[in-house]
mmCIF file of C-alpha atoms in Angstrom:
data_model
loop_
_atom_site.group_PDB
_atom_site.id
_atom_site.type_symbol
_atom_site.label_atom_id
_atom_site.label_comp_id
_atom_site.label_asym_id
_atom_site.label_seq_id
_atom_site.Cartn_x
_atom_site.Cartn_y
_atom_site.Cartn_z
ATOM 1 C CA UNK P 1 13.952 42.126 -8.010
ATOM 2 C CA UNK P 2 13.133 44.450 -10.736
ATOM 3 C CA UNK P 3 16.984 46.184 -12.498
ATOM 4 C CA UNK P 4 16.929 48.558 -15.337
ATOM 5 C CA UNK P 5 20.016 47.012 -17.681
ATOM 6 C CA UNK P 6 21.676 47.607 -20.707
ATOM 7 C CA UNK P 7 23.353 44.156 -22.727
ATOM 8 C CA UNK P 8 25.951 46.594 -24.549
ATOM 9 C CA UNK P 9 27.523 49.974 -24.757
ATOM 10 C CA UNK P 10 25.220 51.772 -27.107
ATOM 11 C CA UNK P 11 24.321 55.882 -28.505
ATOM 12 C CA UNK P 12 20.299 54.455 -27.830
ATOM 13 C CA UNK P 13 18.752 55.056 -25.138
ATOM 14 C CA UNK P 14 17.071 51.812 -24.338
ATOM 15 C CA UNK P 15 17.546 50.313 -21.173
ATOM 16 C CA UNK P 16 15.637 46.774 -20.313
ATOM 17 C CA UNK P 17 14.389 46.339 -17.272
ATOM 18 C CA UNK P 18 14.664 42.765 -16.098
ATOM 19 C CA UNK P 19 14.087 40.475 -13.388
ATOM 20 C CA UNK P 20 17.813 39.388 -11.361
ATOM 21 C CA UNK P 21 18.780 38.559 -7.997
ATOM 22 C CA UNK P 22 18.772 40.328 -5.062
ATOM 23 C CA UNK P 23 22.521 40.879 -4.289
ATOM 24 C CA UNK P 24 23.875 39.173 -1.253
ATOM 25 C CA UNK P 25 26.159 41.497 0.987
ATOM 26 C CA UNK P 26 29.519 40.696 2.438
ATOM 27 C CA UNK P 27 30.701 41.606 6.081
ATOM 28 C CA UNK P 28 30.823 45.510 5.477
ATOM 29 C CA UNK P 29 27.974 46.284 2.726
ATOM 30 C CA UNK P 30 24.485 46.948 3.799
ATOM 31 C CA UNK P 31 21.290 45.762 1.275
ATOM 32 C CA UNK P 32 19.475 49.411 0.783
ATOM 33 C CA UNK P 33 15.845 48.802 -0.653
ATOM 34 C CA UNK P 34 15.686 52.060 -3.237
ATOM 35 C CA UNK P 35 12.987 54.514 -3.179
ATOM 36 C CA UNK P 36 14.464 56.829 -5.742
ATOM 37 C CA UNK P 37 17.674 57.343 -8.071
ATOM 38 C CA UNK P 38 18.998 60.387 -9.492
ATOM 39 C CA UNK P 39 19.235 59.966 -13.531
ATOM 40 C CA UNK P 40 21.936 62.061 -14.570
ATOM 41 C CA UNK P 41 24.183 62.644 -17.925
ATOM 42 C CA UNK P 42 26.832 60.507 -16.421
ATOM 43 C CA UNK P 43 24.246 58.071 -16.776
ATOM 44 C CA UNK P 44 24.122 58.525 -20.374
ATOM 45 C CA UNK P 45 28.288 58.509 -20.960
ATOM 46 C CA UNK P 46 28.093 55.506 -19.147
ATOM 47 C CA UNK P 47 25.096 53.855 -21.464
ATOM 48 C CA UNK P 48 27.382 55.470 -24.983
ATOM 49 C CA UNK P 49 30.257 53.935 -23.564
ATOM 50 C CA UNK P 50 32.048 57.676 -23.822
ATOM 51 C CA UNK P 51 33.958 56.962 -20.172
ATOM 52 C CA UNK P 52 35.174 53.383 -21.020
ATOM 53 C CA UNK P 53 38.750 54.327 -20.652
ATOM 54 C CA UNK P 54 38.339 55.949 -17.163
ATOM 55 C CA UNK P 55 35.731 52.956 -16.168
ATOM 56 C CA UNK P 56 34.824 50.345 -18.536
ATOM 57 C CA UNK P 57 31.916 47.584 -17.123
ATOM 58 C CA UNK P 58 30.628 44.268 -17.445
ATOM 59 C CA UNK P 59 27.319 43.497 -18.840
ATOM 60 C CA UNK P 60 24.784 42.949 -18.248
ATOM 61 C CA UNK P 61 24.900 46.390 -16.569
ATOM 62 C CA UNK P 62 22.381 47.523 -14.422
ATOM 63 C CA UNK P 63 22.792 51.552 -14.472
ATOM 64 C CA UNK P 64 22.266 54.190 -12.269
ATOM 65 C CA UNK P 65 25.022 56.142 -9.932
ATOM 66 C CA UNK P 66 23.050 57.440 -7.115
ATOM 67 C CA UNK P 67 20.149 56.599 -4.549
ATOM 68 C CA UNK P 68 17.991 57.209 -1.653
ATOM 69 C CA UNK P 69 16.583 54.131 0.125
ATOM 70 C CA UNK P 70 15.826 52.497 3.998
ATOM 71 C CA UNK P 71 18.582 50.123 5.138
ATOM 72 C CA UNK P 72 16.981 46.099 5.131
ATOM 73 C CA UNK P 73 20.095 43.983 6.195
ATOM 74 C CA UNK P 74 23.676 44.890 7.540
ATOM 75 C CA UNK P 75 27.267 42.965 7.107
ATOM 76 C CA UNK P 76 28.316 41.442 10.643
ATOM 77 C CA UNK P 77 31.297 43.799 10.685
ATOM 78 C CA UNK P 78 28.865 46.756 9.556
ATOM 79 C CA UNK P 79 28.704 49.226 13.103
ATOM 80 C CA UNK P 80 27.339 52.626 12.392
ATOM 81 C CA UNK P 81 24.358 52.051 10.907
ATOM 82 C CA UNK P 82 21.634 49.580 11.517
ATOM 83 C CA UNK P 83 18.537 48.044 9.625
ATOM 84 C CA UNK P 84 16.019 50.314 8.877
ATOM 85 C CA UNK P 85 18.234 53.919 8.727
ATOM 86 C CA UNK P 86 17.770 56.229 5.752
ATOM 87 C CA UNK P 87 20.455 56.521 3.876
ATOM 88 C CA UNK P 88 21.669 57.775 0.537
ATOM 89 C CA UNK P 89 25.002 57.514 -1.549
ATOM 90 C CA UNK P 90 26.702 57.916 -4.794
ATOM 91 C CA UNK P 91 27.976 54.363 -5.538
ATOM 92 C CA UNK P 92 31.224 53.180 -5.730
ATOM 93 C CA UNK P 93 32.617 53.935 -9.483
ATOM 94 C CA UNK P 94 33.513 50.150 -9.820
ATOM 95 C CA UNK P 95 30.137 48.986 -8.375
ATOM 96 C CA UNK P 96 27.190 50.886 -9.788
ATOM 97 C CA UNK P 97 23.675 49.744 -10.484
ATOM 98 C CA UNK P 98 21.220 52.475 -8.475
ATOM 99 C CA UNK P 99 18.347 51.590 -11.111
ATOM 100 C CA UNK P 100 16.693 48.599 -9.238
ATOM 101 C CA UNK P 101 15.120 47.619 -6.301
ATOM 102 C CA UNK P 102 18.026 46.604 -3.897
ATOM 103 C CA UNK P 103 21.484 47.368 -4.222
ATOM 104 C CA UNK P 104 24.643 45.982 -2.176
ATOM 105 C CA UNK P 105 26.807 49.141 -0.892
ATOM 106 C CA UNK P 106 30.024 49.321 1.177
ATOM 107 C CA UNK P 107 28.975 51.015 4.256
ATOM 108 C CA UNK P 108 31.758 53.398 3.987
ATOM 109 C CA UNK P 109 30.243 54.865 0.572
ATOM 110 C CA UNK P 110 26.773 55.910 2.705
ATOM 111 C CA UNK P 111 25.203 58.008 5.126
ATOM 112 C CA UNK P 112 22.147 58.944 6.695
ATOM 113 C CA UNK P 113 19.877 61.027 4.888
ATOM 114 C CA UNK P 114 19.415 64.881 6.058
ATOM 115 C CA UNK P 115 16.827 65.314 8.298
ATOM 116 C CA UNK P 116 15.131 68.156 5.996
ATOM 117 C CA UNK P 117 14.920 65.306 2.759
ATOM 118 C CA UNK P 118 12.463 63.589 1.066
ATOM 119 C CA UNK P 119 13.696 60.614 -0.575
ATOM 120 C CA UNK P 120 12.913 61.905 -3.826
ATOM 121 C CA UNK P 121 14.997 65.074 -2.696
ATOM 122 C CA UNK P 122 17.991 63.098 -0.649
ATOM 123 C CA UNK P 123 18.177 60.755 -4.364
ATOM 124 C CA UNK P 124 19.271 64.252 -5.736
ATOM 125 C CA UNK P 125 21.909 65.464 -3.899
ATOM 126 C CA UNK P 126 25.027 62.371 -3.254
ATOM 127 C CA UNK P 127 26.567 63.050 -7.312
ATOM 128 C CA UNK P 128 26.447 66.487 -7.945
ATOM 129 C CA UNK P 129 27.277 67.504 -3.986
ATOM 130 C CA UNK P 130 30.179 65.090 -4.082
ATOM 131 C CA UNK P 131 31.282 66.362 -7.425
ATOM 132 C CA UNK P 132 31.237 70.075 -5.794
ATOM 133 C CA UNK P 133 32.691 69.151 -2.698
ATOM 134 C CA UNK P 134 35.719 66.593 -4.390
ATOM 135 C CA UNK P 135 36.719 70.050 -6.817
ATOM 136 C CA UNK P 136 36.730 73.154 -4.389
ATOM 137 C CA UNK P 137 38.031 70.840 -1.451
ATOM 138 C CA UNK P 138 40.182 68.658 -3.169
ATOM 139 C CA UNK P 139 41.079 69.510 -6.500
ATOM 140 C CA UNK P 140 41.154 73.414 -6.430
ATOM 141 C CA UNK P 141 41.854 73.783 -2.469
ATOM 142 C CA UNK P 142 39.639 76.155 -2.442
ATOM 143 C CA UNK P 143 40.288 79.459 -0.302
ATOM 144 C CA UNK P 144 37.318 82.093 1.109
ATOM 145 C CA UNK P 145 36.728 85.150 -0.235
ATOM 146 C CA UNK P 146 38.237 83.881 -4.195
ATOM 147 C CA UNK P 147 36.209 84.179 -6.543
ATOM 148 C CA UNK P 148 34.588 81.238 -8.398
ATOM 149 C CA UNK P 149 32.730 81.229 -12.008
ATOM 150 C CA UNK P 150 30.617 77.961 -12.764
ATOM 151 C CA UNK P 151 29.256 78.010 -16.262
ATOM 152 C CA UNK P 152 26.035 76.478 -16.763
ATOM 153 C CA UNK P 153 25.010 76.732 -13.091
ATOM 154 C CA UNK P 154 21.279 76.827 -13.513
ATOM 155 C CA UNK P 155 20.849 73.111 -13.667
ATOM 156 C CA UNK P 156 21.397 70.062 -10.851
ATOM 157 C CA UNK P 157 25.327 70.484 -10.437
ATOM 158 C CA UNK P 158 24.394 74.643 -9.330
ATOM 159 C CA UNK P 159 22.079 73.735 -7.483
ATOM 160 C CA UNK P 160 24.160 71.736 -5.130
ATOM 161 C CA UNK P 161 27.813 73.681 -5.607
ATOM 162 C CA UNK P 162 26.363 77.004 -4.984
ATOM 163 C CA UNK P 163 25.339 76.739 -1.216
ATOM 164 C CA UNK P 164 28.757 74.253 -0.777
ATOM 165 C CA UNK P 165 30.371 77.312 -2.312
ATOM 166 C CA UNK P 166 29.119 79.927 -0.211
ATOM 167 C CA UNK P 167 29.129 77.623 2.476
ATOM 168 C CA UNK P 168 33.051 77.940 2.240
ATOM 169 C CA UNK P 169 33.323 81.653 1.995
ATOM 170 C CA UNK P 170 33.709 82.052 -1.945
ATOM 171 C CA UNK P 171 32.536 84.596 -4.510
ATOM 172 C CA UNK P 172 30.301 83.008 -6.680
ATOM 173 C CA UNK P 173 29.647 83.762 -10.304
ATOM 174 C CA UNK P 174 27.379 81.353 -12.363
ATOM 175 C CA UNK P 175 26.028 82.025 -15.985
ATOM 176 C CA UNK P 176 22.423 80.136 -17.703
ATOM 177 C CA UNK P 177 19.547 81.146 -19.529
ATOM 178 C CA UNK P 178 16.918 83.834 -18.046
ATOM 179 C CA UNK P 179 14.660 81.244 -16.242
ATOM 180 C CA UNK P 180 17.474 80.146 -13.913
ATOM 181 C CA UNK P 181 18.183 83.544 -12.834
ATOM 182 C CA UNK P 182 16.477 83.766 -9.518
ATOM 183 C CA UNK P 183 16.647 80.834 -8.614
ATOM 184 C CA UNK P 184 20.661 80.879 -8.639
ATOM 185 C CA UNK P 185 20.386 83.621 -6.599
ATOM 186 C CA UNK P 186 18.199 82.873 -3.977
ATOM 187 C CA UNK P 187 20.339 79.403 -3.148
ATOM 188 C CA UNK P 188 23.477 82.138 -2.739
ATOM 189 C CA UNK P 189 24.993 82.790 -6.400
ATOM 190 C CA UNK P 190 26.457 86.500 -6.109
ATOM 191 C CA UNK P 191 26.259 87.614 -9.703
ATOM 192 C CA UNK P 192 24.138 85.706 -12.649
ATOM 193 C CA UNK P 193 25.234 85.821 -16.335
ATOM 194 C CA UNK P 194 22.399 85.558 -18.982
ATOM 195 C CA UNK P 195 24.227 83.602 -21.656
ATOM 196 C CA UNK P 196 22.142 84.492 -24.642
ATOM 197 C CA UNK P 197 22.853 88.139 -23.835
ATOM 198 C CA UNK P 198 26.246 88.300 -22.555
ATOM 199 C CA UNK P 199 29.711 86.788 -23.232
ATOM 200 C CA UNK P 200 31.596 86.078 -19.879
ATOM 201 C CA UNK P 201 34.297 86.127 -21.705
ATOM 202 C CA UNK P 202 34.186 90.022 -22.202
ATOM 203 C CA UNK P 203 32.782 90.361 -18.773
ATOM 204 C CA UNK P 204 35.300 88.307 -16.320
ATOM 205 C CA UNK P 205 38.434 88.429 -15.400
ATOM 206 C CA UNK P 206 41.026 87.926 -12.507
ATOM 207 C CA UNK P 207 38.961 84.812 -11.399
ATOM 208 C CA UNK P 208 40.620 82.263 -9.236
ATOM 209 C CA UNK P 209 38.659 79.359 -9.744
ATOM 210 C CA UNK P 210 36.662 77.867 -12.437
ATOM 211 C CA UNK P 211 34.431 74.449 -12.210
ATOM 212 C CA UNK P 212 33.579 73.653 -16.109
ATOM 213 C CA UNK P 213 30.658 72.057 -16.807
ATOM 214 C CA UNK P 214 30.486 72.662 -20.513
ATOM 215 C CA UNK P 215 33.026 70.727 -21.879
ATOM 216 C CA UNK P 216 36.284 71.248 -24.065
ATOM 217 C CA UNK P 217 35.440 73.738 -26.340
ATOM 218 C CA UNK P 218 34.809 75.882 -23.628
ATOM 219 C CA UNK P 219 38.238 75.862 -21.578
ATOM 220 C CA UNK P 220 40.113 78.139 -23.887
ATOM 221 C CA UNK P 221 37.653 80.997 -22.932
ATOM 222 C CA UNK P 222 37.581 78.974 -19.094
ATOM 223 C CA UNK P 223 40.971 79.936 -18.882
ATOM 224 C CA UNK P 224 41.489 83.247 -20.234
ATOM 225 C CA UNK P 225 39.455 84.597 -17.531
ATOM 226 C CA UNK P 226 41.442 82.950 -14.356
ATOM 227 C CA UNK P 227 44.163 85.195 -12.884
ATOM 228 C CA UNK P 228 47.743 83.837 -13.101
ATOM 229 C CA UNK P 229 47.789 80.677 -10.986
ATOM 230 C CA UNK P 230 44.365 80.124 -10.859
ATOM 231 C CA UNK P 231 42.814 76.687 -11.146
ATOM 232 C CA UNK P 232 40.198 75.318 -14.071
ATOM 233 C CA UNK P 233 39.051 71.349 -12.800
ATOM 234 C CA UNK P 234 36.804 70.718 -15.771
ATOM 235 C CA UNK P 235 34.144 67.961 -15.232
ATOM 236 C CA UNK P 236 33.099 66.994 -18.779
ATOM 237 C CA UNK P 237 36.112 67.765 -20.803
ATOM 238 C CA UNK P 238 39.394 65.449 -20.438
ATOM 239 C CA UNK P 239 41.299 63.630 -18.250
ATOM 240 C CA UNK P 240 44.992 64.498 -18.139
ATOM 241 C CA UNK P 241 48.260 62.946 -16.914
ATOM 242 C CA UNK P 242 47.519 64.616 -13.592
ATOM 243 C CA UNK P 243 44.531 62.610 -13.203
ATOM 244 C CA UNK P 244 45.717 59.976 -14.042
ATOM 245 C CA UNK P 245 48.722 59.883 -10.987
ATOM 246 C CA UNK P 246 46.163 61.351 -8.801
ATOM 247 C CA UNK P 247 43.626 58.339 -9.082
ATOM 248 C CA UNK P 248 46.771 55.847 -9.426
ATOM 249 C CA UNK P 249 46.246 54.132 -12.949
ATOM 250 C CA UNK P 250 48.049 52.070 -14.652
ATOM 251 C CA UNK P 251 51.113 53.500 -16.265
ATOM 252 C CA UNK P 252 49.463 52.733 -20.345
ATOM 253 C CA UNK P 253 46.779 54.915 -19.053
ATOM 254 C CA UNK P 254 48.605 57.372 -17.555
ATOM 255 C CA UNK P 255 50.451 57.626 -20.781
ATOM 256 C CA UNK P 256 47.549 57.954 -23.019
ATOM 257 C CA UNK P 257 45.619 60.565 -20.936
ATOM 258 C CA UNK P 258 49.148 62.766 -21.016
ATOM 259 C CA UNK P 259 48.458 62.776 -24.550
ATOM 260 C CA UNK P 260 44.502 63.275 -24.751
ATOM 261 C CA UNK P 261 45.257 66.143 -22.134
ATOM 262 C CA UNK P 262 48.374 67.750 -23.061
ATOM 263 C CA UNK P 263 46.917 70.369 -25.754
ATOM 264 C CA UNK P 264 44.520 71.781 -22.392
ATOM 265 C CA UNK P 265 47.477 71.330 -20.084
ATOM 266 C CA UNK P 266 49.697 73.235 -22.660
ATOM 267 C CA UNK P 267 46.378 76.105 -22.797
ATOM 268 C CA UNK P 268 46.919 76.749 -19.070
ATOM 269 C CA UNK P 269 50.483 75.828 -18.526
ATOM 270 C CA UNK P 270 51.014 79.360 -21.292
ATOM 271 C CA UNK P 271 49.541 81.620 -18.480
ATOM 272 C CA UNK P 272 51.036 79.337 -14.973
ATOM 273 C CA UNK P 273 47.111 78.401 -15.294
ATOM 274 C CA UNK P 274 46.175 74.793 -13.805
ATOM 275 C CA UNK P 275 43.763 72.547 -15.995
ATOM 276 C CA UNK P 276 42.495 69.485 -13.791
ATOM 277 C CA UNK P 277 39.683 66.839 -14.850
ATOM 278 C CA UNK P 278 37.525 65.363 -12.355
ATOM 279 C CA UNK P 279 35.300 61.826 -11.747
ATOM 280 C CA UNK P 280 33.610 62.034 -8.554
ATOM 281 C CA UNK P 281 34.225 59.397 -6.325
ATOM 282 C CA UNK P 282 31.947 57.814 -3.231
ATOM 283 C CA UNK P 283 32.674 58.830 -0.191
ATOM 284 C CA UNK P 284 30.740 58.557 2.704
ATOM 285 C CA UNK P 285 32.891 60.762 5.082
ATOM 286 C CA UNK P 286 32.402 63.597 3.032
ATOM 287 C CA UNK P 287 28.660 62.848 2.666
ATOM 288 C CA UNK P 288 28.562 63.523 6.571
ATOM 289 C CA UNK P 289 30.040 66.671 5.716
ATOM 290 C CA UNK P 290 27.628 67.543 3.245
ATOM 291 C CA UNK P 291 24.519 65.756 5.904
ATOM 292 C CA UNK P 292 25.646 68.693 8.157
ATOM 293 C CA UNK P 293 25.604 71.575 5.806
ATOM 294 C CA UNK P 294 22.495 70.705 3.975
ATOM 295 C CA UNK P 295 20.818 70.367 7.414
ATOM 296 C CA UNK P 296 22.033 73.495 9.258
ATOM 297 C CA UNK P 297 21.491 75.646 6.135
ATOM 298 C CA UNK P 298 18.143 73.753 4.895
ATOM 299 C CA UNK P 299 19.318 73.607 1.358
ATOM 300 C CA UNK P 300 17.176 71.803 -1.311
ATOM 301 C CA UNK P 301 18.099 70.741 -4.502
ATOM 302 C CA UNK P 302 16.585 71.962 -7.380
ATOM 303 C CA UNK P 303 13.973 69.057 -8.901
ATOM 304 C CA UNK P 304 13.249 69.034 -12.596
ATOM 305 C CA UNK P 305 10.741 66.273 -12.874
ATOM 306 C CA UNK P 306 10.510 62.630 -11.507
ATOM 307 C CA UNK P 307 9.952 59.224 -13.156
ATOM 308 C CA UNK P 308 7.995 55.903 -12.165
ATOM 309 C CA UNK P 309 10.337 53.416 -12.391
ATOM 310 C CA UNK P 310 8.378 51.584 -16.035
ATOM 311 C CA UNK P 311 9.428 55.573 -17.368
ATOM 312 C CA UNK P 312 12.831 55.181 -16.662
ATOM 313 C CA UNK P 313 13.705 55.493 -20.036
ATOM 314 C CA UNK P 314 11.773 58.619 -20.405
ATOM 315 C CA UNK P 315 13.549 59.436 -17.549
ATOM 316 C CA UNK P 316 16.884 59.197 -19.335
ATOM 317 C CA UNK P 317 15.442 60.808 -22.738
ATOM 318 C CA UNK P 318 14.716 63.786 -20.352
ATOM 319 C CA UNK P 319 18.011 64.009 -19.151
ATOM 320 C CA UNK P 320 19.661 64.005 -22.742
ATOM 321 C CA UNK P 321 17.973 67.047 -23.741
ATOM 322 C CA UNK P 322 20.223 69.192 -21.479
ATOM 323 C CA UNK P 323 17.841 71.339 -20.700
ATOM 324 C CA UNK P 324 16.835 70.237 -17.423
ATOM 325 C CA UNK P 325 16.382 72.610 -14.499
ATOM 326 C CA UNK P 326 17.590 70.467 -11.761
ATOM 327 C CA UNK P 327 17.629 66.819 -11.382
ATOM 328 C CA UNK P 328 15.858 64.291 -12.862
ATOM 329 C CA UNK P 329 14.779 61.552 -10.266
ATOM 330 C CA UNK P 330 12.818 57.812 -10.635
ATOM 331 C CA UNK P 331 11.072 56.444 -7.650
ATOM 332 C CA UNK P 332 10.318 53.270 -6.876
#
């Protein structure tokens, strides 16, 4: 089969796509044959090596986080799905590699497909929906009727959180350029912020939850706007000692992540704020979750552009320019 690989950690984008083995599956992983992978800037830390100390990899790598694809063999132990089901996932942190033609997946990281999908569509949805559901379930417990503000919601992660958002009975706030505007608000966002016009900083306050997508120059303001107690889980910035005990690492790491995060924890700690960091995990429980919501409410994520497989570093130059509108998807 046909994998798109990198030989080392590197700031180039040039992945090499090579001819390997079809992986063989053990007694609970299924062999999914791909039809289409979501490229995202994970995708890229993961290429620049910028995530090595949260999950560092063996090369060669194949890359690629999440798919789409039809089931072709099951594990003998393997009972709720069968050959030939539809299925998507965001793979296992440990086990990536959704940038070829087959890939070997626990069965307990999938689920079927919604109904309303296209593959192309369903490829979008398992990393940024996760990533939504892990922080306002999870992370920020979150309650209806608060009052969430995602920065930078115009592009894949909105498109996703939003509708899990109002799903759950939240307020939602989300800022982005002009373009974005009705399209935020169609899929459920209650107020839009035009960044190049307006600083939410001057605007918001007494918010009780805030997902960052920007990064760490950006919590400061993050958390000046969150009413006392409120919660900041920041999915770009840093990881802290808290994530570290929460995702049980080994004590060196838990150490040096208390000291990469302390100066945020410190920032929220002054106002009995909460700074948390998050890496999305698989999960094919909550998937179901998500099956059911994007089904009954016929959501559909936001597409930027899709990739043939030979473009898939095109694919990744795309997503490096930050300036897509929804996901950026290969097919295969």
């Amino acid at each position: 089969m046909r994998a798109a690989q990198i030989q080392k950690y590197s700031k180039e984008i040039h992945l090499e796509i090579n001819n390997v083995k079809i992986p063989k599956i053990d007694n609970r992983e299924v062999l999914v044959k791909v039809e289409a992978a979501g490229v995202n800037p994970l995708d890229i830390l993961i290429l620049n090596g910028s995530i090595r100390m949260i999950a560092d990899y063996d090369f060669p790598l194949t890359l690629g986080n999440e798919l789409s694809g039809v089931i072709e063999a099951c594990g003998k132990d393997v009972v709720d799905f069968q050959v030939g089901n539809r299925v998507y996932t965001r793979l296992p942190v440990n086990k990536i590699g959704a940038f070829a033609e087959y890939v070997a997946v626990k069965d307990e990281a999938i689920f079927k497909m919604p109904k309303n999908l296209s593959f192309i569509e369903a490829a979008a949805v398992p990393l940024t929906a996760l990533t939504a559901y892990q922080a306002l379930k999870e992370v920020l417990n979150a309650q209806p009727n608060a009052k969430l503000f995602i920065p930078g919601g115009t592009g894949g992660f909105g498109a996703m959180a939003i509708p899990i958002a109002k799903a759950m009975g939240l307020y939602v706030i989300t800022s982005g350029s002009e373009r974005g505007r009705s399209r935020v608000l169609s899929i459920g966002a209650d107020e839009f912020i035009n960044y190049k016009e307006d600083n939410y900083a001057e605007i918001l306050s007494n918010i009780d939850y805030v997902i960052d997508t920007l990064g760490t120059n950006e919590i400061k303001r993050e958390l000046d706007i969150l009413k006392p107690q409120g919660k900041l889980v920041s999915l770009k910035a840093l990881p802290n000692y808290r994530f570290a005990v929460e995702n049980n690492l080994p004590m060196w790491k838990k150490m040096l992540f208390s000291l990469v995060g302390a100066r945020l924890d410190r920032l929220a700690a002054r106002d009995k704020k909460e700074y948390h960091f998050l890496f999305v995990q698989a999960n094919g429980r909550q998937l179901q979750e998500i099956t059911s919501l994007i089904e009954n409410d016929n959501i559909k994520p936001s597409i930027d552009s899709t990739y043939k497989f030979d473009d898939i570093n095109k694919a990744l130059q795309q997503v490096s320019t930050g300036h897509s509108q929804g996901k950026v998807i290969v097919t295969f």
